[in-house]
Tab-separated table of C-alpha atoms in Angstrom:
chain	number	residue	atom	x	y	z
W	1	MET	CA	-7.878	-15.969	24.831
W	2	ARG	CA	-5.972	-17.149	27.952
W	3	GLY	CA	-8.547	-19.848	28.740
W	4	ALA	CA	-8.040	-21.488	25.376
W	5	ARG	CA	-4.321	-22.005	25.939
W	6	PRO	CA	-3.529	-25.667	26.753
W	7	SER	CA	-2.069	-26.180	30.230
W	8	PRO	CA	0.895	-28.536	30.647
W	9	THR	CA	-0.385	-29.740	34.032
W	10	THR	CA	-3.913	-30.754	32.998
W	11	PRO	CA	-3.703	-31.760	29.374
W	12	ALA	CA	-6.793	-33.975	29.406
W	13	ALA	CA	-9.016	-31.664	31.433
W	14	ARG	CA	-9.295	-29.005	28.747
W	15	PRO	CA	-10.770	-29.300	25.301
W	16	ALA	CA	-8.381	-28.938	22.339
W	17	ALA	CA	-7.711	-25.303	21.417
W	18	PRO	CA	-9.707	-24.176	18.382
W	19	PRO	CA	-7.742	-23.153	15.272
W	20	ARG	CA	-6.464	-19.591	15.631
W	21	PRO	CA	-8.244	-17.046	13.433
W	22	PRO	CA	-6.178	-14.549	11.369
W	23	ALA	CA	-4.494	-11.666	13.231
W	24	ASP	CA	-6.978	-8.938	12.233
W	25	LEU	CA	-9.935	-11.051	13.283
W	26	ARG	CA	-8.223	-11.796	16.624
W	27	ARG	CA	-7.708	-8.071	17.193
W	28	ALA	CA	-11.352	-7.385	16.474
W	29	ALA	CA	-12.346	-10.191	18.826
W	30	ARG	CA	-10.278	-8.708	21.675
W	31	HIS	CA	-12.124	-5.422	21.300
W	32	HIS	CA	-15.553	-7.018	21.428
W	33	ALA	CA	-15.080	-10.259	23.299
W	34	ALA	CA	-18.794	-11.092	23.088
W	35	VAL	CA	-19.112	-10.282	19.368
W	36	PRO	CA	-17.976	-12.979	16.926
W	37	PRO	CA	-15.287	-11.900	14.417
W	38	PRO	CA	-16.654	-10.475	11.172
W	39	PRO	CA	-16.988	-12.922	8.287
W	40	PRO	CA	-14.063	-12.782	5.826
W	41	PHE	CA	-16.328	-11.533	3.012
W	42	ARG	CA	-17.125	-8.417	5.038
W	43	THR	CA	-13.474	-7.971	6.116
W	44	GLY	CA	-12.404	-7.959	2.459
W	45	LEU	CA	-15.190	-5.588	1.506
W	46	VAL	CA	-14.242	-3.089	4.226
W	47	GLU	CA	-10.522	-3.288	3.394
W	48	ALA	CA	-11.256	-2.402	-0.239
W	49	LEU	CA	-13.023	0.795	0.770
W	50	GLY	CA	-9.875	2.682	1.818
W	51	ALA	CA	-6.851	3.545	-0.314
W	52	PRO	CA	-7.688	0.928	-2.991
W	53	ALA	CA	-11.099	2.561	-3.536
W	54	LEU	CA	-9.491	6.005	-3.836
W	55	ALA	CA	-6.957	4.710	-6.383
W	56	MET	CA	-9.593	2.927	-8.452
W	57	GLY	CA	-12.291	5.566	-8.078
W	58	ALA	CA	-10.047	8.404	-9.272
W	59	THR	CA	-8.793	6.447	-12.289
W	60	PHE	CA	-12.209	5.233	-13.411
W	61	LEU	CA	-13.701	8.700	-12.903
W	62	ALA	CA	-11.116	10.032	-15.363
W	63	PHE	CA	-11.834	7.111	-17.711
W	64	GLY	CA	-15.601	7.784	-17.702
W	65	ALA	CA	-14.939	11.410	-18.600
W	66	ALA	CA	-12.550	10.398	-21.411
W	67	VAL	CA	-15.193	8.052	-22.891
W	68	ALA	CA	-17.747	10.890	-22.862
W	69	GLU	CA	-15.235	13.157	-24.628
W	70	ALA	CA	-14.660	10.519	-27.311
W	71	GLY	CA	-18.414	10.609	-28.024
W	72	LEU	CA	-19.110	7.049	-26.858
W	73	SER	CA	-22.172	6.105	-24.780
W	74	PRO	CA	-22.342	5.542	-20.997
W	75	ALA	CA	-23.284	1.917	-21.761
W	76	TRP	CA	-19.977	1.475	-23.659
W	77	ALA	CA	-18.084	3.021	-20.731
W	78	LEU	CA	-19.798	0.773	-18.155
W	79	LEU	CA	-19.410	-2.377	-20.223
W	80	SER	CA	-15.731	-1.582	-20.714
W	81	THR	CA	-15.159	-1.057	-16.980
W	82	GLY	CA	-17.382	-3.892	-15.818
W	83	ALA	CA	-16.277	-6.595	-18.230
W	84	VAL	CA	-12.846	-5.651	-19.636
W	85	TYR	CA	-11.867	-4.423	-16.135
W	86	GLY	CA	-8.236	-3.667	-16.930
W	87	MET	CA	-7.354	-0.003	-17.324
W	88	ALA	CA	-4.351	-0.393	-19.655
W	89	GLY	CA	-6.430	-2.323	-22.204
W	90	GLN	CA	-9.425	-0.028	-21.729
W	91	LEU	CA	-7.313	3.022	-22.599
W	92	VAL	CA	-5.799	1.336	-25.670
W	93	LEU	CA	-9.300	0.338	-26.812
W	94	LEU	CA	-10.629	3.842	-26.262
W	95	GLN	CA	-7.807	5.399	-28.280
W	96	ALA	CA	-8.374	2.929	-31.121
W	97	ALA	CA	-12.158	3.365	-31.032
W	98	GLY	CA	-11.758	7.122	-31.316
W	99	LEU	CA	-9.766	6.888	-34.559
W	100	PRO	CA	-11.835	7.444	-37.698
W	101	GLY	CA	-12.420	4.265	-39.664
W	102	ALA	CA	-10.529	2.133	-37.117
W	103	ALA	CA	-10.686	-1.580	-37.802
W	104	ALA	CA	-11.865	-3.634	-34.829
W	105	LEU	CA	-9.321	-6.437	-34.994
W	106	PRO	CA	-6.085	-4.434	-34.538
W	107	ALA	CA	-7.746	-2.617	-31.631
W	108	VAL	CA	-8.701	-5.930	-29.993
W	109	VAL	CA	-5.197	-7.355	-30.413
W	110	ALA	CA	-3.589	-4.209	-28.985
W	111	ALA	CA	-6.009	-3.981	-26.028
W	112	THR	CA	-5.610	-7.697	-25.235
W	113	ALA	CA	-1.822	-7.407	-25.379
W	114	ALA	CA	-2.005	-4.445	-22.983
W	115	ASN	CA	-4.055	-6.615	-20.591
W	116	ALA	CA	-2.078	-9.832	-21.153
W	117	ARG	CA	-0.947	-9.637	-17.506
W	118	PHE	CA	-4.321	-11.253	-16.667
W	119	LEU	CA	-2.814	-14.622	-17.616
W	120	PRO	CA	0.199	-14.677	-15.257
W	121	MET	CA	-1.856	-12.915	-12.560
W	122	SER	CA	-4.514	-15.653	-12.672
W	123	VAL	CA	-1.881	-18.401	-12.656
W	124	ALA	CA	-0.242	-16.836	-9.583
W	125	ILE	CA	-3.465	-16.326	-7.605
W	126	ALA	CA	-5.132	-19.670	-8.440
W	127	PRO	CA	-3.350	-21.748	-5.744
W	128	LEU	CA	-4.132	-19.080	-3.126
W	129	LEU	CA	-7.869	-19.215	-3.840
W	130	GLY	CA	-7.971	-22.774	-2.514
W	131	PRO	CA	-6.766	-25.596	-4.749
W	132	ARG	CA	-9.002	-28.044	-2.905
W	133	ARG	CA	-12.152	-26.115	-3.764
W	134	PRO	CA	-14.243	-27.231	-6.705
W	135	LEU	CA	-13.268	-25.441	-9.894
W	136	TRP	CA	-16.610	-23.672	-10.274
W	137	ARG	CA	-16.142	-21.952	-6.918
W	138	ARG	CA	-12.728	-20.636	-7.930
W	139	LEU	CA	-14.229	-19.452	-11.211
W	140	ALA	CA	-16.450	-17.087	-9.185
W	141	ALA	CA	-13.296	-14.963	-8.829
W	142	LEU	CA	-12.671	-14.910	-12.588
W	143	PRO	CA	-14.340	-11.649	-13.649
W	144	PHE	CA	-12.712	-9.768	-10.756
W	145	ILE	CA	-9.073	-10.601	-11.443
W	146	ALA	CA	-7.681	-7.121	-11.992
W	147	ILE	CA	-4.532	-5.491	-10.753
W	148	THR	CA	-5.894	-3.789	-7.581
W	149	PRO	CA	-7.698	-6.811	-6.050
W	150	TRP	CA	-4.860	-9.065	-7.217
W	151	ALA	CA	-2.127	-6.954	-5.582
W	152	ALA	CA	-4.092	-6.802	-2.315
W	153	ALA	CA	-4.903	-10.517	-2.400
W	154	MET	CA	-1.308	-11.610	-3.011
W	155	ARG	CA	-0.369	-9.843	0.255
W	156	ARG	CA	-3.406	-10.812	2.274
W	157	LEU	CA	-4.445	-14.339	1.272
W	158	PRO	CA	-1.364	-16.260	2.511
W	159	GLY	CA	-2.125	-15.060	6.090
W	160	LEU	CA	-5.758	-16.224	5.980
W	161	GLU	CA	-7.104	-19.700	6.574
W	162	GLU	CA	-7.881	-21.522	3.368
W	163	SER	CA	-11.640	-21.483	3.914
W	164	ALA	CA	-11.578	-17.689	4.391
W	165	ARG	CA	-9.565	-16.843	1.272
W	166	LEU	CA	-12.172	-16.997	-1.496
W	167	PRO	CA	-14.828	-15.130	0.554
W	168	TRP	CA	-12.247	-12.429	1.467
W	169	PHE	CA	-11.256	-12.048	-2.184
W	170	LEU	CA	-14.864	-11.881	-3.356
W	171	GLY	CA	-15.667	-9.217	-0.736
W	172	PHE	CA	-12.669	-7.101	-1.694
W	173	ALA	CA	-13.195	-7.615	-5.424
W	174	LEU	CA	-16.922	-6.910	-5.405
W	175	ALA	CA	-16.422	-3.660	-3.463
W	176	SER	CA	-13.626	-2.581	-5.875
W	177	TRP	CA	-15.774	-3.454	-8.898
W	178	CYS	CA	-18.741	-1.472	-7.564
W	179	VAL	CA	-16.476	1.537	-6.897
W	180	ALA	CA	-15.078	1.284	-10.448
W	181	MET	CA	-18.559	1.102	-11.990
W	182	ALA	CA	-19.935	3.991	-9.913
W	183	ALA	CA	-16.867	6.134	-10.682
W	184	THR	CA	-17.102	5.400	-14.429
W	185	ALA	CA	-20.764	6.435	-14.492
W	186	ALA	CA	-20.029	9.566	-12.453
W	187	GLY	CA	-17.099	10.465	-14.733
W	188	HIS	CA	-19.237	10.097	-17.858
W	189	LEU	CA	-21.971	12.255	-16.347
W	190	ALA	CA	-19.634	14.880	-14.925
W	191	ALA	CA	-17.246	15.072	-17.909
W	192	PRO	CA	-17.965	18.766	-18.632
W	193	ALA	CA	-17.237	19.604	-14.984
W	194	LEU	CA	-13.906	17.774	-15.013
W	195	PRO	CA	-11.343	19.913	-16.799
W	196	ALA	CA	-8.330	18.175	-18.350
W	197	PRO	CA	-5.811	19.194	-15.617
W	198	LEU	CA	-8.065	17.769	-12.896
W	199	ARG	CA	-8.540	14.525	-14.828
W	200	ALA	CA	-4.776	14.287	-15.331
W	201	ALA	CA	-4.248	14.648	-11.567
W	202	LEU	CA	-6.921	11.994	-10.933
W	203	LEU	CA	-5.132	9.597	-13.285
W	204	PHE	CA	-2.040	9.934	-11.096
W	205	ALA	CA	-3.806	8.337	-8.093
W	206	ASN	CA	-3.409	4.843	-9.557
W	207	PRO	CA	0.376	4.821	-10.207
W	208	LEU	CA	0.877	6.575	-6.859
W	209	TYR	CA	-1.028	3.822	-5.032
W	210	PHE	CA	1.016	1.086	-6.704
W	211	ALA	CA	4.268	3.020	-6.222
W	212	LEU	CA	3.643	2.990	-2.455
W	213	LEU	CA	2.704	-0.710	-2.451
W	214	LEU	CA	5.798	-1.635	-4.461
W	215	ALA	CA	8.039	0.536	-2.287
W	216	ALA	CA	6.846	-1.555	0.654
W	217	ASP	CA	7.577	-4.700	-1.401
W	218	LEU	CA	11.229	-3.696	-1.700
W	219	GLY	CA	11.552	-4.981	1.858
W	220	ARG	CA	10.249	-8.472	0.913
W	221	PRO	CA	13.128	-10.563	-0.459
W	222	GLY	CA	10.909	-12.816	-2.616
W	223	VAL	CA	9.298	-9.874	-4.410
W	224	ARG	CA	12.120	-7.298	-4.452
W	225	GLY	CA	13.816	-8.774	-7.533
W	226	ALA	CA	10.677	-8.593	-9.678
W	227	VAL	CA	10.000	-4.979	-8.623
W	228	ILE	CA	13.547	-3.968	-9.605
W	229	GLY	CA	13.488	-6.116	-12.768
W	230	GLY	CA	10.258	-4.509	-13.995
W	231	ALA	CA	11.570	-1.008	-13.296
W	232	LEU	CA	14.804	-1.723	-15.188
W	233	ALA	CA	12.922	-3.216	-18.161
W	234	ALA	CA	10.424	-0.326	-18.329
W	235	PRO	CA	12.345	1.532	-21.107
W	236	LEU	CA	11.465	-1.386	-23.418
W	237	ALA	CA	7.894	-0.101	-23.365
W	238	LEU	CA	8.989	3.285	-24.694
W	239	TRP	CA	10.489	1.507	-27.677
W	240	LEU	CA	7.614	-0.914	-28.338
W	241	GLY	CA	4.635	1.356	-27.641
W	242	PRO	CA	1.753	1.156	-25.143
W	243	ALA	CA	0.124	-2.063	-26.399
W	244	TRP	CA	3.054	-4.486	-26.443
W	245	GLY	CA	5.543	-2.492	-24.369
W	246	LEU	CA	4.133	-3.286	-20.935
W	247	LEU	CA	3.852	-6.986	-21.751
W	248	ALA	CA	7.465	-7.080	-22.990
W	249	ALA	CA	8.795	-5.175	-19.970
W	250	GLY	CA	6.958	-7.499	-17.581
W	251	LEU	CA	8.143	-10.629	-19.368
W	252	VAL	CA	11.778	-9.527	-19.577
W	253	GLY	CA	11.982	-8.000	-16.075
W	254	GLY	CA	9.988	-10.770	-14.383
W	255	THR	CA	11.766	-13.648	-16.129
W	256	GLY	CA	15.169	-12.087	-15.364
W	257	ALA	CA	14.250	-11.695	-11.694
W	258	PHE	CA	12.869	-15.253	-11.586
W	259	TRP	CA	16.061	-16.802	-12.990
W	260	LEU	CA	18.340	-14.680	-10.836
W	261	GLY	CA	16.266	-15.590	-7.775
W	262	ARG	CA	16.516	-19.311	-8.565
W	263	ARG	CA	20.275	-19.137	-9.158
W	264	THR	CA	20.988	-17.244	-5.935
W	265	GLY	CA	18.502	-19.496	-4.100
W	266	ARG	CA	20.350	-22.627	-5.261
W	267	ARG	CA	23.697	-21.215	-4.187
W	268	ALA	CA	22.400	-20.264	-0.725
F	1	MET	CA	-23.121	-2.483	-34.186
F	2	THR	CA	-20.237	-0.061	-34.671
F	3	GLY	CA	-16.543	-0.941	-34.871
F	4	ALA	CA	-16.058	0.331	-31.297
F	5	ASP	CA	-18.809	-2.013	-30.027
F	6	LEU	CA	-17.365	-5.004	-31.854
F	7	ALA	CA	-13.855	-4.233	-30.570
F	8	LEU	CA	-15.210	-3.960	-27.016
F	9	GLY	CA	-17.066	-7.280	-27.256
F	10	LEU	CA	-14.047	-9.154	-28.596
F	11	THR	CA	-11.701	-7.587	-26.007
F	12	ILE	CA	-14.059	-8.685	-23.210
F	13	LEU	CA	-14.063	-12.230	-24.578
F	14	ALA	CA	-10.260	-12.308	-24.895
F	15	GLY	CA	-9.838	-11.016	-21.310
F	16	LEU	CA	-12.191	-13.680	-19.910
F	17	LEU	CA	-10.328	-16.404	-21.813
F	18	LEU	CA	-6.956	-15.190	-20.474
F	19	ARG	CA	-8.266	-15.203	-16.894
F	20	ALA	CA	-9.940	-18.604	-17.264
F	21	ALA	CA	-6.807	-20.150	-18.797
F	22	GLY	CA	-4.732	-18.730	-15.937
F	23	LEU	CA	-7.056	-20.057	-13.219
F	24	LEU	CA	-7.199	-23.506	-14.838
F	25	LEU	CA	-3.452	-23.666	-15.332
F	26	GLY	CA	-2.587	-22.283	-11.886
F	27	GLY	CA	-5.135	-24.578	-10.212
F	28	ALA	CA	-3.690	-27.651	-11.900
F	29	LEU	CA	-0.131	-26.988	-10.716
F	30	ARG	CA	1.363	-27.525	-7.276
F	31	PRO	CA	1.439	-24.227	-5.307
F	32	ASP	CA	5.271	-24.455	-5.168
F	33	HIS	CA	5.629	-25.163	-8.896
F	34	PRO	CA	8.238	-22.886	-10.530
F	35	ALA	CA	5.666	-21.764	-13.133
F	36	ILE	CA	3.599	-20.181	-10.331
F	37	ALA	CA	6.636	-18.271	-9.031
F	38	TRP	CA	7.505	-17.215	-12.601
F	39	ALA	CA	3.957	-15.979	-13.288
F	40	SER	CA	4.013	-14.054	-10.032
F	41	ALA	CA	7.377	-12.440	-10.900
F	42	VAL	CA	6.123	-11.441	-14.372
F	43	SER	CA	2.961	-9.901	-12.872
F	44	VAL	CA	4.895	-7.891	-10.270
F	45	ALA	CA	7.440	-6.779	-12.902
F	46	THR	CA	4.611	-5.633	-15.222
F	47	LEU	CA	3.120	-3.597	-12.404
F	48	SER	CA	6.518	-2.124	-11.555
F	49	ALA	CA	7.147	-1.169	-15.211
F	50	PHE	CA	3.686	0.435	-15.351
F	51	VAL	CA	4.466	2.571	-12.289
F	52	VAL	CA	7.882	3.669	-13.571
F	53	LEU	CA	6.425	4.607	-16.971
F	54	ALA	CA	3.440	6.426	-15.465
F	55	ILE	CA	5.760	8.543	-13.330
F	56	LEU	CA	8.696	9.143	-15.691
F	57	ALA	CA	7.279	8.858	-19.220
F	58	PRO	CA	3.479	8.710	-19.223
F	59	ALA	CA	1.340	8.645	-22.353
F	60	GLY	CA	-1.998	10.383	-22.885
F	61	LEU	CA	-3.492	12.897	-20.509
F	62	LEU	CA	-1.082	12.162	-17.647
F	63	ALA	CA	1.729	13.495	-19.864
F	64	SER	CA	0.185	16.959	-19.501
F	65	VAL	CA	1.285	16.975	-15.830
F	66	PRO	CA	4.865	18.326	-15.825
F	67	LEU	CA	7.600	15.912	-14.700
F	68	PRO	CA	8.595	18.004	-11.615
F	69	ALA	CA	4.958	17.936	-10.433
F	70	ARG	CA	4.760	14.157	-10.911
F	71	LEU	CA	8.020	13.719	-8.980
F	72	ALA	CA	6.766	16.049	-6.235
F	73	GLY	CA	3.634	13.888	-5.999
F	74	VAL	CA	5.687	10.714	-5.529
F	75	ALA	CA	8.000	12.409	-3.011
F	76	ALA	CA	5.062	13.775	-0.981
F	77	GLY	CA	3.377	10.355	-1.060
F	78	ALA	CA	6.557	8.617	0.111
F	79	LEU	CA	7.055	11.193	2.866
F	80	GLY	CA	3.449	10.749	3.995
F	81	TRP	CA	3.928	6.978	3.925
F	82	ARG	CA	6.980	7.209	6.208
F	83	LEU	CA	5.592	9.825	8.597
F	84	LEU	CA	2.218	8.113	8.888
F	85	ARG	CA	3.805	4.685	9.389
F	86	GLY	CA	2.584	3.008	6.228
F	87	ARG	CA	-1.027	4.170	6.231
F	88	LEU	CA	-1.937	4.149	2.561
F	89	LEU	CA	-4.968	6.415	2.307
F	90	PRO	CA	-3.461	9.503	4.001
F	91	ALA	CA	-0.163	8.873	2.185
F	92	MET	CA	-2.009	8.953	-1.150
F	93	LEU	CA	-3.807	12.147	-0.215
F	94	CYS	CA	-0.396	13.668	0.664
F	95	GLY	CA	0.917	12.595	-2.739
F	96	LEU	CA	-1.996	14.040	-4.693
F	97	ALA	CA	-1.813	17.276	-2.686
F	98	GLY	CA	1.943	17.457	-3.376
F	99	LEU	CA	1.368	17.038	-7.107
F	100	LEU	CA	-1.337	19.710	-7.260
F	101	LEU	CA	0.681	22.158	-5.120
F	102	ALA	CA	3.832	21.719	-7.197
F	103	TRP	CA	1.884	22.057	-10.456
F	104	TRP	CA	0.123	25.180	-9.193
F	105	ALA	CA	3.400	26.732	-8.001
F	106	MET	CA	5.222	26.114	-11.282
F	107	PRO	CA	5.789	29.153	-13.468
F	108	GLY	CA	3.802	29.377	-16.712
């Protein structure tokens, strides 16, 4: 890397320094000076296969088993994971589908309300996916906007060059999606071998993962307010029930944090 | 087609529309537009509320895990996170082990 640094004594003798790659790619390049840094798609894919894969895999394994217990087919389970791809809504839908004589429309409204976070999440991530890209390229990310890839991307994308962001997200998201699908299928198949206590413990992996991520966010001033606001507004969900409660808590806690942040920001 | 299939199909459609509307709206605004910051705050707050509820007052199967075991899981995860300097995967394994150990050790 030293050779690329411009020298004050011979400014014209050296070519202009190339744009610096992101920190993780630079680290990898130092280890294997002759090997070019991995493409961002692969970096994202590999990053998804650690803690995020454990969190998603455990949750979707439990979901697959729950679908089998409700007497619904593996195809229903896979379509739910692959295309709804939002666990809160999937669980609401599963509960409603299991009720005898359940009407479809109330179940759809409740499941969509439980997953209504997709709207603000997509609004927030859209500028990070490259506003200068053609719309159809950004739409490639559409089916994969779910809480795990979103939470990782909101941390990771600002540090990447703009051209690397969409490929990184697609790598991370595709790996997460494949893990979710494989875990759902395995859960449906292995339902008899997964007793209820084990499935309950597996379900805990997801909130634990996000609890650790959010605990780290408490150190980031721009995000801290929303983390605290959401936690304080959480009791609203107990009052309103699982379908609308989460949406209401997010709206109240997030909007409160947003306004407080703007007021203190103006004063500063 | 059963009611469960119809409900699934319509929920998929609604989810895709929400995501598409968000991407279109977010892409049309300046990155520093207040609406982007607001949407981000609402998303983080929703996630935070989900975590608090899942730990303190879960619904469904997770409710069958006793509260002390859930708290032990969070405490073990946080301890692992601190001791292992923010490495997520081992911290999560610590948390899950803490939950199972506490649950197993509880009387009854």
